[in-house]
Amino acid sequence: MSTEFRLKTGLADMLKGGVIMDVTNAEQARIAEDAGAVSVMALERVPADIRRDGGVARMSSPTKIREIQEAVDIPVMAKVRIGHFAEAQILEAMEVDFVDESEVLTPADEANHIDKHAFAVPFVCGCRNLGEALRRIGEGAALIRTKGEAGSGDIVEAVRHLRKIRSQLRRISFMDDDELMAESKELRAPFEIVRRVAREGRLPVPNFAAGGIATPADASLCMQLGAESVFVGSGIFKSADPSPRAVAIVKAVTHYQDPQALVEISMGLGEAMRGLDTASLPPEQLLHLRGN
Amino acid sequence: MLALQGSFALHAASLERLGVHAVEVRRADALEGLDGLIIPGGESSTMLKFLLEEDLFDPLLAFHRDGGALYGTCAGAILLASEVSGPSQKSLGLLDIGVRRNGYGRQVHSHAATVSCRALGEPELPVVMIRAPVITRIGSGVEVLASHRGAPVFVQSGRLLATTFHPELTEDLRVHRWFLRLASLA
């Protein structure tokens, strides 16, 4: 691994065991920092609102991002549209700490993702399976997250994606090199990365969970399924009382293996976001099908 | 290993390579019987919140008073320091140094280098700085073991060790070995 790439994955390593919270303005960013978030993700609208209001979802305005950067001392991430390298260049010039090339925003390029090696700022990308994760890593992503189904409050897709990656990792770790070449064609991922991952039995970058986390129990579930941190979007600021819920999810990630602690953490939080059953959504409304 | 948040699993892996089994500490009762504790890299504000709200702050002070050795990396160094700026925040105040959070700037200013360190000998020590703090003041009784760009990055005082860089992100195990000796574990 090059030194430059180590610096990128190094920041992801420091965010492990933490919660990254979606925020749209400085006030929400301060609530997130006070609740113990390890980082905030700046975006124009939280996914549940994007879903409700429709229209084109773009990178947050630089004015808002600057306002958020000035409001908090924890790392600030921001989302760009898939393939929109000019938005990413702007975020890099603003010294954003991490760029999320995200399916939650309206894709700018239906064929290509951003060449992330060309940037000094690290990138995080979503995935549903191992092949997609390794393609993004091949393009230079320093952190992988499950796509889940953003803005739904339904954990089922994040679970599907975590389990899928885990079982695919197990499967390839038993393969020898001649099988791995065929497998890399199947996965549509670079052979060298597939071989390395098969040898080590793990992804070469940290793996976080996102998309549908609404309760402390959801956070614990994702951590127990192998996620090293969680992103929470609409789950906090679309709940009845964001601040205590934010604190509870932070604590749930640290104490994810301790059901007794989770009882206490989950008490008195008010209503979780209402949510949408993703099984009832038509394919054109599923954000996780964007990008591949 | 303080396992509230951050790079604790990487520190544990470095210790395993030195033949030492690390225990994950999330509650005060887990400190019992330990000789040393590593406070890993991560977000200092997140870890501080846990220390204050989950009754770990005083037990950590007591752990040191009763002879326990402490090593803070990056965020851990901020938590050990007696004085924190940029902005100011509460800390354990055990190690008489001043630190400025994110002293080099945001992530695009994270960098790696090698520095000379007489205590650890040759070759030079690799230092990986991730949104690292800068040590701005050294109190009496604090020894500087290595410096980088004119500021201390590796300091020691009694049973306290702090680095603003991340040895857990490198293959070099000398800093961990140094800490094990300090905690009388090697």
CSV table of C-alpha atoms in Angstrom, one decimal:
chain,number,residue,atom,x,y,z
A,1,MET,CA,0.0,0.0,0.0
A,2,SER,CA,1.4,3.4,-0.9
A,3,THR,CA,2.0,6.0,1.8
A,4,GLU,CA,-0.6,8.3,0.2
A,5,PHE,CA,-3.2,5.6,0.3
A,6,ARG,CA,-2.2,4.7,3.9
A,7,LEU,CA,-3.0,8.3,5.0
A,8,LYS,CA,-6.4,8.0,3.4
A,9,THR,CA,-7.3,4.6,5.0
A,10,GLY,CA,-5.7,5.9,8.2
A,11,LEU,CA,-8.4,8.5,8.7
A,12,ALA,CA,-11.0,5.8,8.1
A,13,ASP,CA,-9.2,3.7,10.8
A,14,MET,CA,-9.6,6.5,13.3
A,15,LEU,CA,-13.3,6.7,12.6
A,16,LYS,CA,-13.8,3.0,13.6
A,17,GLY,CA,-16.2,2.2,16.4
A,18,GLY,CA,-18.0,5.5,15.8
A,19,VAL,CA,-21.0,7.1,14.2
A,20,ILE,CA,-21.0,9.5,11.2
A,21,MET,CA,-24.1,11.6,11.1
A,22,ASP,CA,-25.9,13.2,8.1
A,23,VAL,CA,-26.4,16.9,8.7
A,24,THR,CA,-27.7,19.7,6.5
A,25,ASN,CA,-26.6,22.8,8.4
A,26,ALA,CA,-24.4,24.1,11.2
A,27,GLU,CA,-27.0,23.6,13.9
A,28,GLN,CA,-27.4,19.9,13.2
A,29,ALA,CA,-23.7,19.5,12.9
A,30,ARG,CA,-23.3,20.9,16.5
A,31,ILE,CA,-26.0,18.6,17.8
A,32,ALA,CA,-24.1,15.7,16.1
A,33,GLU,CA,-20.7,16.7,17.6
A,34,ASP,CA,-22.2,17.2,21.1
A,35,ALA,CA,-23.8,13.7,20.8
A,36,GLY,CA,-20.4,12.2,20.2
A,37,ALA,CA,-20.4,11.7,16.4
A,38,VAL,CA,-16.9,11.0,15.1
A,39,SER,CA,-17.7,12.9,11.9
A,40,VAL,CA,-20.5,14.6,10.1
A,41,MET,CA,-21.7,14.2,6.5
A,42,ALA,CA,-22.8,17.4,4.8
A,43,LEU,CA,-25.6,17.1,2.3
A,44,GLU,CA,-28.3,19.2,0.8
A,45,ARG,CA,-31.3,17.3,2.2
A,46,VAL,CA,-31.4,14.1,4.3
A,47,PRO,CA,-32.3,11.0,2.2
A,48,ALA,CA,-35.9,10.8,3.5
A,49,ASP,CA,-36.5,14.4,2.2
A,50,ILE,CA,-34.9,13.6,-1.1
A,51,ARG,CA,-37.2,10.7,-1.4
A,52,ARG,CA,-40.2,12.7,-0.4
A,53,ASP,CA,-39.5,15.9,-2.5
A,54,GLY,CA,-37.9,14.3,-5.5
A,55,GLY,CA,-36.0,16.6,-8.0
A,56,VAL,CA,-32.3,16.5,-8.6
A,57,ALA,CA,-30.2,15.9,-5.5
A,58,ARG,CA,-26.7,17.5,-5.8
A,59,MET,CA,-23.7,18.2,-3.7
A,60,SER,CA,-24.5,20.6,-0.8
A,61,SER,CA,-23.7,24.2,-1.5
A,62,PRO,CA,-20.2,25.4,-0.6
A,63,THR,CA,-21.7,28.0,1.7
A,64,LYS,CA,-23.4,25.4,3.8
A,65,ILE,CA,-20.4,23.2,3.8
A,66,ARG,CA,-18.1,26.0,5.0
A,67,GLU,CA,-20.7,26.9,7.7
A,68,ILE,CA,-20.6,23.3,8.9
A,69,GLN,CA,-16.7,23.2,8.8
A,70,GLU,CA,-16.7,26.3,10.9
A,71,ALA,CA,-19.2,24.9,13.4
A,72,VAL,CA,-17.4,21.7,14.4
A,73,ASP,CA,-13.9,20.4,15.0
A,74,ILE,CA,-14.6,16.7,14.0
A,75,PRO,CA,-13.9,15.7,10.4
A,76,VAL,CA,-16.4,16.9,7.9
A,77,MET,CA,-17.5,14.7,5.0
A,78,ALA,CA,-19.6,15.7,2.0
A,79,LYS,CA,-21.5,13.9,-0.7
A,80,VAL,CA,-21.0,14.2,-4.5
A,81,ARG,CA,-23.0,12.7,-7.3
A,82,ILE,CA,-21.7,9.4,-8.8
A,83,GLY,CA,-19.2,10.3,-11.5
A,84,HIS,CA,-19.2,14.1,-10.8
A,85,PHE,CA,-15.5,14.7,-10.4
A,86,ALA,CA,-15.9,18.5,-10.6
A,87,GLU,CA,-18.0,18.5,-7.5
A,88,ALA,CA,-15.3,16.4,-5.9
A,89,GLN,CA,-12.6,18.8,-7.0
A,90,ILE,CA,-14.5,21.6,-5.3
A,91,LEU,CA,-14.8,19.6,-2.1
A,92,GLU,CA,-11.1,18.9,-2.2
A,93,ALA,CA,-10.3,22.6,-2.7
A,94,MET,CA,-12.5,23.3,0.4
A,95,GLU,CA,-10.4,20.8,2.4
A,96,VAL,CA,-13.3,18.5,3.2
A,97,ASP,CA,-11.9,15.5,5.1
A,98,PHE,CA,-13.7,12.7,3.2
A,99,VAL,CA,-15.8,12.7,0.0
A,100,ASP,CA,-18.8,10.3,-0.3
A,101,GLU,CA,-19.5,9.4,-4.0
A,102,SER,CA,-23.0,8.6,-3.2
A,103,GLU,CA,-26.0,6.8,-4.8
A,104,VAL,CA,-28.2,9.0,-2.5
A,105,LEU,CA,-27.6,11.9,-4.9
A,106,THR,CA,-28.8,11.9,-8.5
A,107,PRO,CA,-26.0,10.2,-10.6
A,108,ALA,CA,-24.1,12.5,-12.9
A,109,ASP,CA,-22.6,9.6,-15.0
A,110,GLU,CA,-24.4,6.4,-15.7
A,111,ALA,CA,-21.3,4.5,-16.8
A,112,ASN,CA,-18.3,5.8,-14.8
A,113,HIS,CA,-17.4,6.4,-11.3
A,114,ILE,CA,-14.8,9.1,-10.3
A,115,ASP,CA,-11.1,8.1,-10.6
A,116,LYS,CA,-10.4,8.5,-6.9
A,117,HIS,CA,-6.7,7.9,-7.2
A,118,ALA,CA,-6.4,11.3,-8.8
A,119,PHE,CA,-7.4,13.0,-5.5
A,120,ALA,CA,-5.5,13.7,-2.3
A,121,VAL,CA,-8.8,13.7,-0.3
A,122,PRO,CA,-10.0,10.2,0.6
A,123,PHE,CA,-13.3,8.8,-0.8
A,124,VAL,CA,-15.9,6.5,0.6
A,125,CYS,CA,-18.3,4.6,-1.7
A,126,GLY,CA,-21.3,2.4,-1.2
A,127,CYS,CA,-21.6,-1.2,-2.3
A,128,ARG,CA,-24.1,-4.1,-2.2
A,129,ASN,CA,-21.7,-6.9,-2.7
A,130,LEU,CA,-18.0,-7.8,-2.9
A,131,GLY,CA,-17.6,-7.2,-6.6
A,132,GLU,CA,-18.9,-3.7,-6.3
A,133,ALA,CA,-16.7,-3.0,-3.2
A,134,LEU,CA,-13.6,-4.2,-5.1
A,135,ARG,CA,-14.4,-2.1,-8.2
A,136,ARG,CA,-14.6,1.0,-6.0
A,137,ILE,CA,-11.4,0.1,-4.2
A,138,GLY,CA,-9.8,-0.5,-7.6
A,139,GLU,CA,-10.9,3.1,-8.5
A,140,GLY,CA,-9.2,4.4,-5.3
A,141,ALA,CA,-11.9,4.3,-2.5
A,142,ALA,CA,-10.3,4.3,0.9
A,143,LEU,CA,-13.5,3.3,2.8
A,144,ILE,CA,-16.4,1.1,1.8
A,145,ARG,CA,-19.9,1.3,3.2
A,146,THR,CA,-22.9,-0.8,2.5
A,147,LYS,CA,-25.5,1.1,0.5
A,148,GLY,CA,-28.5,-0.2,2.5
A,149,GLU,CA,-31.5,1.8,1.4
A,150,ALA,CA,-31.0,5.4,2.5
A,151,GLY,CA,-33.9,7.4,3.8
A,152,SER,CA,-36.1,4.3,4.4
A,153,GLY,CA,-35.5,3.6,8.1
A,154,ASP,CA,-35.6,-0.1,7.0
A,155,ILE,CA,-32.5,-2.0,7.9
A,156,VAL,CA,-33.2,-5.0,5.6
A,157,GLU,CA,-31.0,-3.8,2.6
A,158,ALA,CA,-28.0,-3.0,4.9
A,159,VAL,CA,-28.2,-6.5,6.4
A,160,ARG,CA,-28.5,-8.0,2.9
A,161,HIS,CA,-25.4,-6.2,1.8
A,162,LEU,CA,-23.3,-6.9,4.9
A,163,ARG,CA,-24.2,-10.6,4.8
A,164,LYS,CA,-23.5,-10.8,1.1
A,165,ILE,CA,-20.0,-9.3,1.4
A,166,ARG,CA,-19.3,-11.6,4.4
A,167,SER,CA,-20.3,-14.8,2.6
A,168,GLN,CA,-18.5,-13.8,-0.6
A,169,LEU,CA,-15.3,-13.1,1.4
A,170,ARG,CA,-15.5,-16.5,3.0
A,171,ARG,CA,-16.1,-18.2,-0.3
A,172,ILE,CA,-13.1,-16.7,-2.2
A,173,SER,CA,-10.8,-17.2,0.8
A,174,PHE,CA,-10.9,-21.0,0.0
A,175,MET,CA,-10.1,-20.5,-3.7
A,176,ASP,CA,-6.7,-21.0,-5.4
A,177,ASP,CA,-5.2,-18.7,-8.0
A,178,ASP,CA,-6.6,-20.4,-11.1
A,179,GLU,CA,-10.2,-20.3,-9.6
A,180,LEU,CA,-9.6,-16.6,-8.6
A,181,MET,CA,-9.1,-15.5,-12.2
A,182,ALA,CA,-12.5,-16.9,-13.1
A,183,GLU,CA,-13.9,-15.5,-9.9
A,184,SER,CA,-12.6,-12.0,-10.6
A,185,LYS,CA,-14.4,-12.1,-14.0
A,186,GLU,CA,-17.5,-13.1,-12.2
A,187,LEU,CA,-17.0,-10.3,-9.6
A,188,ARG,CA,-16.0,-7.9,-12.4
A,189,ALA,CA,-13.2,-6.7,-10.2
A,190,PRO,CA,-9.4,-6.4,-10.7
A,191,PHE,CA,-7.6,-9.8,-10.3
A,192,GLU,CA,-4.8,-8.4,-8.1
A,193,ILE,CA,-7.2,-7.0,-5.6
A,194,VAL,CA,-9.4,-10.1,-5.6
A,195,ARG,CA,-6.3,-12.3,-5.0
A,196,ARG,CA,-5.1,-10.1,-2.1
A,197,VAL,CA,-8.5,-10.1,-0.5
A,198,ALA,CA,-8.8,-13.8,-0.9
A,199,ARG,CA,-5.4,-14.3,0.8
A,200,GLU,CA,-6.2,-12.0,3.7
A,201,GLY,CA,-9.8,-12.9,4.1
A,202,ARG,CA,-10.8,-9.3,4.5
A,203,LEU,CA,-11.2,-6.1,2.6
A,204,PRO,CA,-8.0,-3.9,2.3
A,205,VAL,CA,-9.9,-0.9,3.6
A,206,PRO,CA,-12.4,-0.4,6.5
A,207,ASN,CA,-16.0,-1.4,5.9
A,208,PHE,CA,-18.8,0.6,7.5
A,209,ALA,CA,-22.6,0.2,7.4
A,210,ALA,CA,-25.1,2.7,6.0
A,211,GLY,CA,-28.7,2.9,4.8
A,212,GLY,CA,-31.7,2.4,7.1
A,213,ILE,CA,-30.2,2.6,10.6
A,214,ALA,CA,-32.8,4.1,12.9
A,215,THR,CA,-32.4,2.6,16.3
A,216,PRO,CA,-29.5,1.5,18.7
A,217,ALA,CA,-30.5,-2.1,18.0
A,218,ASP,CA,-30.0,-1.5,14.2
A,219,ALA,CA,-26.5,-0.1,14.9
A,220,SER,CA,-25.7,-3.1,17.1
A,221,LEU,CA,-27.0,-5.5,14.4
A,222,CYS,CA,-24.7,-3.9,11.7
A,223,MET,CA,-21.7,-4.0,14.0
A,224,GLN,CA,-22.3,-7.7,14.9
A,225,LEU,CA,-22.5,-8.4,11.1
A,226,GLY,CA,-19.0,-7.1,10.6
A,227,ALA,CA,-19.4,-3.3,10.1
A,228,GLU,CA,-16.7,-1.3,11.8
A,229,SER,CA,-18.7,1.9,12.2
A,230,VAL,CA,-22.1,3.2,11.1
A,231,PHE,CA,-23.4,6.1,9.0
A,232,VAL,CA,-26.8,7.4,10.2
A,233,GLY,CA,-28.7,9.6,7.9
A,234,SER,CA,-32.4,10.3,8.3
A,235,GLY,CA,-32.6,8.0,11.3
A,236,ILE,CA,-31.5,10.9,13.6
A,237,PHE,CA,-32.9,14.1,12.3
A,238,LYS,CA,-36.2,12.5,11.1
A,239,SER,CA,-36.9,11.0,14.6
A,240,ALA,CA,-39.1,12.8,17.2
A,241,ASP,CA,-36.2,13.9,19.4
A,242,PRO,CA,-32.8,13.9,17.5
A,243,SER,CA,-30.3,14.7,20.2
A,244,PRO,CA,-31.0,11.8,22.7
A,245,ARG,CA,-31.3,9.4,19.7
A,246,ALA,CA,-27.9,10.5,18.4
A,247,VAL,CA,-26.3,9.9,21.8
A,248,ALA,CA,-28.0,6.5,22.1
A,249,ILE,CA,-26.7,5.3,18.7
A,250,VAL,CA,-23.2,6.5,19.5
A,251,LYS,CA,-23.3,4.5,22.7
A,252,ALA,CA,-24.8,1.5,21.0
A,253,VAL,CA,-21.9,1.3,18.6
A,254,THR,CA,-19.4,1.1,21.5
A,255,HIS,CA,-21.4,-1.3,23.5
A,256,TYR,CA,-22.8,-3.3,20.6
A,257,GLN,CA,-22.0,-6.7,22.2
A,258,ASP,CA,-23.6,-5.9,25.5
A,259,PRO,CA,-27.4,-6.4,25.4
A,260,GLN,CA,-27.7,-5.3,29.1
A,261,ALA,CA,-26.1,-1.9,28.2
A,262,LEU,CA,-28.3,-1.7,25.1
A,263,VAL,CA,-31.5,-2.0,27.2
A,264,GLU,CA,-30.5,1.1,29.1
A,265,ILE,CA,-29.3,2.9,26.0
A,266,SER,CA,-32.6,2.3,24.2
A,267,MET,CA,-34.9,3.6,27.0
A,268,GLY,CA,-36.8,6.9,26.7
A,269,LEU,CA,-35.9,7.8,23.2
A,270,GLY,CA,-39.3,8.9,21.8
A,271,GLU,CA,-40.5,7.8,18.4
A,272,ALA,CA,-38.0,6.5,15.8
A,273,MET,CA,-38.4,7.8,12.2
A,274,ARG,CA,-41.6,6.3,10.7
A,275,GLY,CA,-39.8,4.6,7.8
A,276,LEU,CA,-40.8,2.9,4.6
A,277,ASP,CA,-41.0,-0.8,4.0
A,278,THR,CA,-38.5,-1.1,1.2
A,279,ALA,CA,-40.2,-4.3,-0.2
A,280,SER,CA,-43.2,-2.1,-1.1
A,281,LEU,CA,-41.1,0.4,-3.1
A,282,PRO,CA,-40.9,0.1,-6.9
A,283,PRO,CA,-37.4,-0.4,-8.4
A,284,GLU,CA,-37.2,3.2,-9.7
A,285,GLN,CA,-37.4,4.5,-6.1
A,286,LEU,CA,-34.7,2.2,-4.8
A,287,LEU,CA,-31.5,4.3,-4.3
A,288,HIS,CA,-29.2,1.3,-3.8
A,289,LEU,CA,-29.8,0.3,-7.5
A,290,ARG,CA,-27.9,3.4,-8.6
A,291,GLY,CA,-24.3,3.0,-9.6
A,292,ASN,CA,-22.7,-0.4,-10.1
B,1,MET,CA,-6.7,-1.0,25.4
B,2,LEU,CA,-9.3,1.6,25.8
B,3,ALA,CA,-11.9,0.4,23.3
B,4,LEU,CA,-14.5,3.1,23.3
B,5,GLN,CA,-13.8,4.2,19.7
B,6,GLY,CA,-10.9,4.5,17.3
B,7,SER,CA,-7.9,2.4,16.2
B,8,PHE,CA,-7.9,0.1,19.3
B,9,ALA,CA,-8.0,-3.1,17.2
B,10,LEU,CA,-4.9,-2.0,15.2
B,11,HIS,CA,-3.0,-1.4,18.5
B,12,ALA,CA,-4.2,-4.8,19.7
B,13,ALA,CA,-2.8,-6.4,16.5
B,14,SER,CA,0.6,-4.7,17.1
B,15,LEU,CA,0.7,-6.0,20.7
B,16,GLU,CA,-0.3,-9.5,19.5
B,17,ARG,CA,2.7,-9.5,17.2
B,18,LEU,CA,4.9,-8.8,20.3
B,19,GLY,CA,3.3,-11.7,22.1
B,20,VAL,CA,1.1,-9.7,24.4
B,21,HIS,CA,-2.7,-10.2,24.6
B,22,ALA,CA,-4.6,-7.0,24.9
B,23,VAL,CA,-7.9,-6.7,26.8
B,24,GLU,CA,-10.6,-4.3,25.5
B,25,VAL,CA,-11.7,-1.8,28.2
B,26,ARG,CA,-15.1,-0.3,27.8
B,27,ARG,CA,-16.0,-0.1,31.5
B,28,ALA,CA,-14.0,0.8,34.6
B,29,ASP,CA,-14.2,-2.7,36.1
B,30,ALA,CA,-12.2,-4.0,33.1
B,31,LEU,CA,-9.1,-2.0,34.3
B,32,GLU,CA,-8.6,-4.3,37.3
B,33,GLY,CA,-5.4,-6.3,37.1
B,34,LEU,CA,-4.0,-4.4,34.1
B,35,ASP,CA,-0.5,-3.0,34.1
B,36,GLY,CA,-0.8,-0.6,31.2
B,37,LEU,CA,-3.5,1.0,29.1
B,38,ILE,CA,-3.3,2.4,25.5
B,39,ILE,CA,-5.6,5.2,24.6
B,40,PRO,CA,-5.8,4.9,20.8
B,41,GLY,CA,-6.2,7.3,18.0
B,42,GLY,CA,-9.8,8.3,17.1
B,43,GLU,CA,-11.9,11.4,17.9
B,44,SER,CA,-10.9,12.9,21.2
B,45,SER,CA,-14.2,14.6,21.7
B,46,THR,CA,-16.1,11.3,21.3
B,47,MET,CA,-13.8,9.5,23.7
B,48,LEU,CA,-14.0,12.3,26.2
B,49,LYS,CA,-17.8,12.1,26.2
B,50,PHE,CA,-17.6,8.5,27.2
B,51,LEU,CA,-15.0,9.1,29.9
B,52,LEU,CA,-17.2,11.8,31.5
B,53,GLU,CA,-20.7,10.2,31.0
B,54,GLU,CA,-19.8,6.5,31.7
B,55,ASP,CA,-17.8,7.0,34.8
B,56,LEU,CA,-14.3,6.3,33.4
B,57,PHE,CA,-12.6,9.6,34.1
B,58,ASP,CA,-11.8,9.1,37.8
B,59,PRO,CA,-11.1,5.4,37.4
B,60,LEU,CA,-8.4,6.2,34.8
B,61,LEU,CA,-6.8,8.8,37.1
B,62,ALA,CA,-6.9,6.1,39.9
B,63,PHE,CA,-5.4,3.5,37.5
B,64,HIS,CA,-2.4,5.8,37.0
B,65,ARG,CA,-2.1,6.7,40.6
B,66,ASP,CA,-2.0,3.1,41.6
B,67,GLY,CA,0.9,2.4,39.3
B,68,GLY,CA,-0.6,1.8,35.9
B,69,ALA,CA,1.3,2.9,32.8
B,70,LEU,CA,-0.6,4.9,30.1
B,71,TYR,CA,0.2,5.5,26.4
B,72,GLY,CA,-1.9,7.9,24.4
B,73,THR,CA,-1.8,8.0,20.6
B,74,CYS,CA,-3.0,11.2,18.8
B,75,ALA,CA,-6.5,11.6,20.3
B,76,GLY,CA,-5.1,9.6,23.3
B,77,ALA,CA,-2.3,12.2,23.7
B,78,ILE,CA,-4.9,15.0,23.7
B,79,LEU,CA,-6.8,13.2,26.5
B,80,LEU,CA,-3.6,12.8,28.6
B,81,ALA,CA,-2.4,16.4,28.2
B,82,SER,CA,-2.7,19.0,30.9
B,83,GLU,CA,-3.7,21.7,28.4
B,84,VAL,CA,-5.8,21.4,25.2
B,85,SER,CA,-6.4,24.2,22.7
B,86,GLY,CA,-8.0,24.6,19.3
B,87,PRO,CA,-10.6,24.6,20.9
B,88,SER,CA,-10.0,23.9,24.6
B,89,GLN,CA,-11.5,20.8,26.0
B,90,LYS,CA,-11.4,18.9,29.3
B,91,SER,CA,-8.7,16.3,29.6
B,92,LEU,CA,-7.2,13.9,32.2
B,93,GLY,CA,-4.4,16.4,32.8
B,94,LEU,CA,-1.8,13.7,33.7
B,95,LEU,CA,0.9,14.6,31.3
B,96,ASP,CA,2.3,18.2,31.6
B,97,ILE,CA,2.1,19.2,27.9
B,98,GLY,CA,0.1,21.6,25.9
B,99,VAL,CA,-1.5,20.4,22.7
B,100,ARG,CA,-3.3,22.1,19.9
B,101,ARG,CA,-6.0,19.9,18.2
B,102,ASN,CA,-5.7,19.4,14.4
B,103,GLY,CA,-2.5,21.4,14.6
B,104,TYR,CA,-1.5,20.6,11.0
B,105,GLY,CA,-5.0,21.3,9.6
B,106,ARG,CA,-7.6,19.1,8.0
B,107,GLN,CA,-7.2,15.7,6.3
B,108,VAL,CA,-5.5,16.9,3.1
B,109,HIS,CA,-2.6,18.0,5.4
B,110,SER,CA,-2.2,14.6,6.9
B,111,HIS,CA,1.3,13.3,6.1
B,112,ALA,CA,4.0,10.8,6.7
B,113,ALA,CA,7.7,11.2,7.4
B,114,THR,CA,10.6,9.5,9.3
B,115,VAL,CA,12.2,11.1,12.3
B,116,SER,CA,15.4,10.3,14.2
B,117,CYS,CA,14.8,9.0,17.7
B,118,ARG,CA,17.9,8.3,19.8
B,119,ALA,CA,16.0,6.2,22.3
B,120,LEU,CA,14.9,3.7,19.6
B,121,GLY,CA,18.1,3.8,17.6
B,122,GLU,CA,18.3,3.1,13.8
B,123,PRO,CA,16.6,3.2,11.4
B,124,GLU,CA,14.6,6.4,11.7
B,125,LEU,CA,11.1,6.1,13.1
B,126,PRO,CA,8.2,6.2,10.6
B,127,VAL,CA,5.6,8.8,11.7
B,128,VAL,CA,2.1,8.8,10.2
B,129,MET,CA,0.2,12.0,11.2
B,130,ILE,CA,-3.6,11.9,10.7
B,131,ARG,CA,-5.3,15.2,11.5
B,132,ALA,CA,-2.7,15.2,14.2
B,133,PRO,CA,-2.4,17.5,17.2
B,134,VAL,CA,0.7,19.6,17.7
B,135,ILE,CA,2.5,19.6,21.1
B,136,THR,CA,3.0,23.3,21.9
B,137,ARG,CA,4.4,23.2,25.4
B,138,ILE,CA,6.6,20.8,27.3
B,139,GLY,CA,6.3,20.8,31.1
B,140,SER,CA,9.1,20.1,33.5
B,141,GLY,CA,9.9,16.4,33.9
B,142,VAL,CA,8.7,15.6,30.4
B,143,GLU,CA,11.3,14.1,28.1
B,144,VAL,CA,11.1,14.6,24.3
B,145,LEU,CA,12.1,11.4,22.6
B,146,ALA,CA,11.5,12.6,19.0
B,147,SER,CA,10.5,15.7,17.1
B,148,HIS,CA,9.1,16.5,13.7
B,149,ARG,CA,8.9,19.9,11.9
B,150,GLY,CA,10.2,21.5,15.0
B,151,ALA,CA,7.6,20.2,17.5
B,152,PRO,CA,7.8,17.2,19.8
B,153,VAL,CA,5.9,14.1,18.6
B,154,PHE,CA,7.0,11.5,21.1
B,155,VAL,CA,7.2,12.3,24.8
B,156,GLN,CA,7.5,10.5,28.1
B,157,SER,CA,7.1,11.4,31.7
B,158,GLY,CA,7.3,8.6,34.3
B,159,ARG,CA,4.8,6.0,33.4
B,160,LEU,CA,3.2,8.2,30.8
B,161,LEU,CA,3.9,8.0,27.1
B,162,ALA,CA,2.4,10.0,24.2
B,163,THR,CA,2.8,10.1,20.5
B,164,THR,CA,1.0,12.5,18.1
B,165,PHE,CA,1.7,9.9,15.3
B,166,HIS,CA,0.2,6.4,14.8
B,167,PRO,CA,2.7,3.5,15.1
B,168,GLU,CA,-0.3,1.2,14.9
B,169,LEU,CA,-0.6,2.2,11.2
B,170,THR,CA,3.0,1.0,10.5
B,171,GLU,CA,4.9,-2.3,10.7
B,172,ASP,CA,7.4,-0.7,13.1
B,173,LEU,CA,6.8,-2.2,16.6
B,174,ARG,CA,9.5,-0.3,18.5
B,175,VAL,CA,7.1,2.3,20.1
B,176,HIS,CA,4.8,-0.5,21.4
B,177,ARG,CA,7.8,-2.4,22.7
B,178,TRP,CA,9.0,0.7,24.5
B,179,PHE,CA,5.6,1.0,26.1
B,180,LEU,CA,5.6,-2.6,27.2
B,181,ARG,CA,8.9,-2.1,28.9
B,182,LEU,CA,7.5,1.0,30.6
B,183,ALA,CA,4.5,-1.1,31.9
B,184,SER,CA,7.0,-3.8,32.9
B,185,LEU,CA,5.4,-6.2,30.4
B,186,ALA,CA,8.5,-6.9,28.4
